[in-house]
Structures are given as C-alpha cells and as structure tokens.
C-alpha cells in the first residue's frame, strides 16, 4: 500500500522529500518505498520512474513519448550533452 501511495505522489510531481512529508515518514523511509517501486518496475532511480510515468501518460493520451534517456535530472537534454 505504501509503495502505491509513493508512486501516486511521484505521478503528482512530488520530489522524495515532499513525498516523505506527505506520507508522514522519514525521508530514508520514503526512499525505501521508492526503491522497492524501482525494483518492481525495473527502474534504476527516481528520475527514471518520473520519465516512465511521463512516457506512459503520453501514450495514454495518444502522443509519442520522448526517449526517456533524453531526460537527466528532470531536464530534457540533447544527445550531444550526454
């Protein structure tokens, strides 16, 4: 249940510290919930979860999602910057 709550908060645009505050837990505990979400869906970190959620939303709306690897730290970059 807590993992589901964490992913919903990620989808709402909250950062890990804000997720901890909203879930009334410590930041390390929130990171633990997010780590378990990452493991279950095959993501390496919080930023990849955000990128996948964005891609999923794009597909659900009938748009072509950008390549999630083009996003670094929540900022879109060009391939030349990698």
Coordinates of N, CA and C in Angstrom, one line a residue:
X1 N 0.8 -1.2 0.0 CA 0.0 0.0 0.0 C 0.9 1.3 0.0
X2 N 1.9 1.3 0.8 CA 2.8 2.5 0.9 C 3.5 2.7 -0.4
X3 N 3.9 1.6 -1.1 CA 4.6 1.8 -2.4 C 3.6 2.4 -3.4
X4 N 2.4 2.0 -3.4 CA 1.3 2.5 -4.3 C 1.1 4.0 -4.0
X5 N 1.1 4.4 -2.7 CA 0.9 5.8 -2.3 C 2.1 6.6 -2.8
X6 N 3.3 6.0 -2.7 CA 4.5 6.7 -3.1 C 4.5 7.0 -4.6
X7 N 4.1 6.0 -5.4 CA 4.1 6.2 -6.9 C 3.0 7.2 -7.3
X8 N 1.9 7.2 -6.6 CA 0.9 8.2 -6.9 C 1.4 9.6 -6.6
X9 N 2.2 9.8 -5.6 CA 2.8 11.1 -5.3 C 3.8 11.5 -6.3
X10 N 4.6 10.5 -6.8 CA 5.6 10.8 -7.8 C 4.8 11.3 -9.0
X11 N 3.7 10.6 -9.4 CA 3.0 11.0 -10.6 C 2.4 12.4 -10.4
X12 N 2.2 12.8 -9.2 CA 1.6 14.2 -8.9 C 2.7 15.2 -9.0
X13 N 4.0 14.8 -9.2 CA 5.1 15.7 -9.3 C 5.9 16.0 -8.1
X14 N 5.6 15.2 -7.0 CA 6.4 15.5 -5.8 C 7.8 14.9 -5.8
X15 N 8.7 15.6 -5.2 CA 10.1 15.1 -5.0 C 10.1 14.2 -3.8
X16 N 11.2 13.4 -3.6 CA 11.3 12.5 -2.5 C 11.1 13.2 -1.1
X17 N 11.6 14.3 -0.9 CA 11.4 15.0 0.4 C 10.0 15.3 0.6
X18 N 9.3 15.8 -0.4 CA 7.9 16.1 -0.3 C 7.0 14.9 -0.1
X19 N 7.5 13.8 -0.7 CA 6.8 12.5 -0.6 C 6.8 12.1 0.9
X20 N 8.0 12.2 1.5 CA 8.2 11.8 2.9 C 7.2 12.7 3.8
X21 N 7.2 14.0 3.5 CA 6.3 14.8 4.3 C 4.8 14.4 4.1
X22 N 4.4 14.2 2.9 CA 3.0 13.8 2.6 C 2.7 12.5 3.3
X23 N 3.6 11.5 3.3 CA 3.4 10.2 3.8 C 3.6 10.1 5.3
X24 N 4.0 11.2 5.9 CA 4.3 11.3 7.3 C 5.3 10.2 7.8
X25 N 6.4 10.2 7.0 CA 7.5 9.3 7.4 C 8.8 10.0 7.1
X26 N 9.9 9.4 7.5 CA 11.2 10.0 7.3 C 11.6 9.9 5.8
X27 N 12.5 10.8 5.4 CA 13.0 10.8 4.0 C 13.6 9.4 3.7
X28 N 14.5 8.8 4.6 CA 15.0 7.5 4.2 C 13.9 6.4 4.0
X29 N 12.8 6.5 4.8 CA 11.7 5.6 4.6 C 11.1 5.8 3.3
X30 N 10.9 7.0 2.9 CA 10.3 7.3 1.6 C 11.2 6.8 0.5
X31 N 12.5 7.0 0.6 CA 13.4 6.5 -0.4 C 13.3 4.9 -0.4
X32 N 13.1 4.3 0.7 CA 12.9 2.8 0.7 C 11.7 2.4 -0.1
X33 N 10.6 3.1 0.1 CA 9.3 2.8 -0.7 C 9.6 3.0 -2.2
X34 N 10.3 4.1 -2.5 CA 10.6 4.4 -3.9 C 11.6 3.3 -4.5
X35 N 12.5 2.9 -3.7 CA 13.5 1.9 -4.1 C 12.8 0.6 -4.5
X36 N 11.8 0.2 -3.6 CA 11.0 -1.0 -3.9 C 10.2 -0.9 -5.2
X37 N 9.6 0.3 -5.4 CA 8.9 0.6 -6.7 C 9.8 0.4 -7.8
X38 N 11.0 1.0 -7.7 CA 12.0 1.0 -8.8 C 12.3 -0.5 -9.1
X39 N 12.6 -1.3 -8.1 CA 12.9 -2.7 -8.3 C 11.8 -3.5 -9.0
X40 N 10.6 -3.2 -8.6 CA 9.4 -3.9 -9.2 C 9.2 -3.5 -10.7
X41 N 9.5 -2.3 -11.0 CA 9.2 -1.9 -12.4 C 10.4 -1.8 -13.3
X42 N 11.6 -2.1 -12.7 CA 12.8 -2.2 -13.5 C 13.4 -0.8 -13.7
X43 N 13.3 0.1 -12.8 CA 13.9 1.5 -13.0 C 15.1 1.5 -12.1
X44 N 16.1 2.4 -12.5 CA 17.3 2.5 -11.7 C 17.2 3.5 -10.6
X45 N 16.3 4.5 -10.8 CA 16.2 5.6 -9.8 C 14.9 6.4 -10.0
X46 N 14.8 7.3 -9.1 CA 13.6 8.2 -9.0 C 13.3 8.9 -10.4
X47 N 14.4 9.4 -11.0 CA 14.2 10.1 -12.2 C 13.7 9.2 -13.4
X48 N 14.2 8.0 -13.4 CA 13.7 7.1 -14.4 C 12.2 6.7 -14.2
X49 N 11.8 6.6 -12.9 CA 10.4 6.4 -12.6 C 9.6 7.6 -13.2
X50 N 10.0 8.8 -12.9 CA 9.3 10.0 -13.4 C 9.3 10.0 -15.0
X51 N 10.4 9.6 -15.6 CA 10.4 9.6 -17.1 C 9.4 8.5 -17.6
X52 N 9.4 7.4 -16.9 CA 8.4 6.3 -17.4 C 7.0 6.7 -17.2
X53 N 6.7 7.4 -16.1 CA 5.3 7.8 -15.8 C 4.9 8.9 -16.9
X54 N 5.9 9.7 -17.3 CA 5.6 10.7 -18.3 C 5.4 10.0 -19.6
X55 N 6.2 9.0 -20.0 CA 6.0 8.3 -21.2 C 4.7 7.6 -21.2
X56 N 4.3 7.0 -20.1 CA 3.0 6.3 -20.0 C 1.9 7.2 -20.2
X57 N 1.9 8.4 -19.6 CA 0.9 9.4 -19.8 C 0.8 9.9 -21.2
X58 N 1.9 10.1 -21.9 CA 1.9 10.5 -23.3 C 1.2 9.4 -24.1
X59 N 1.6 8.1 -23.9 CA 0.9 7.1 -24.7 C -0.5 7.0 -24.4
X60 N -0.9 7.2 -23.1 CA -2.4 7.1 -22.8 C -3.1 8.2 -23.5
X61 N -2.5 9.3 -23.7 CA -3.1 10.5 -24.4 C -3.0 10.4 -25.9
X62 N -2.3 9.4 -26.4 CA -2.2 9.2 -27.8 C -1.0 9.9 -28.4
X63 N -0.1 10.3 -27.6 CA 1.1 11.1 -28.1 C 2.3 10.1 -28.1
X64 N 3.3 10.4 -28.9 CA 4.5 9.7 -29.0 C 5.4 10.2 -27.8
X65 N 5.8 9.4 -26.9 CA 6.6 9.9 -25.8 C 8.0 10.1 -26.2
X66 N 8.7 11.1 -25.6 CA 10.2 11.2 -26.0 C 11.0 10.1 -25.4
X67 N 12.1 9.9 -25.8 CA 13.0 8.8 -25.3 C 13.4 9.2 -23.9
X68 N 13.0 8.4 -22.9 CA 13.2 8.7 -21.5 C 14.7 8.9 -21.2
X69 N 15.6 8.4 -22.0 CA 17.0 8.6 -21.7 C 17.5 10.0 -22.0
X70 N 16.6 10.8 -22.7 CA 17.0 12.2 -23.0 C 16.7 13.1 -21.8
X71 N 16.2 12.5 -20.7 CA 15.9 13.3 -19.6 C 16.9 13.0 -18.5
X72 N 17.6 14.0 -18.0 CA 18.6 13.9 -16.9 C 18.2 14.8 -15.8
X73 N 17.9 14.3 -14.7 CA 17.6 15.1 -13.5 C 16.3 16.0 -13.7
X74 N 15.4 15.5 -14.6 CA 14.2 16.2 -14.8 C 14.3 17.3 -15.9
X75 N 15.4 17.4 -16.5 CA 15.7 18.4 -17.5 C 16.0 17.7 -18.8
X76 N 15.2 18.1 -19.9 CA 15.5 17.4 -21.2 C 16.8 17.9 -21.7
X77 N 17.6 17.0 -22.2 CA 18.9 17.3 -22.8 C 19.0 16.8 -24.2
X78 N 19.9 17.2 -24.9 CA 20.1 16.6 -26.3 C 21.1 15.5 -26.2
X79 N 21.2 14.6 -27.2 CA 22.1 13.5 -27.2 C 23.6 14.0 -27.1
X80 N 23.9 15.1 -27.7 CA 25.2 15.7 -27.7 C 25.7 16.0 -26.3
X81 N 24.8 16.3 -25.4 CA 25.1 16.7 -24.0 C 25.5 15.5 -23.1
X82 N 25.2 14.2 -23.6 CA 25.4 13.0 -22.8 C 26.8 12.7 -22.7

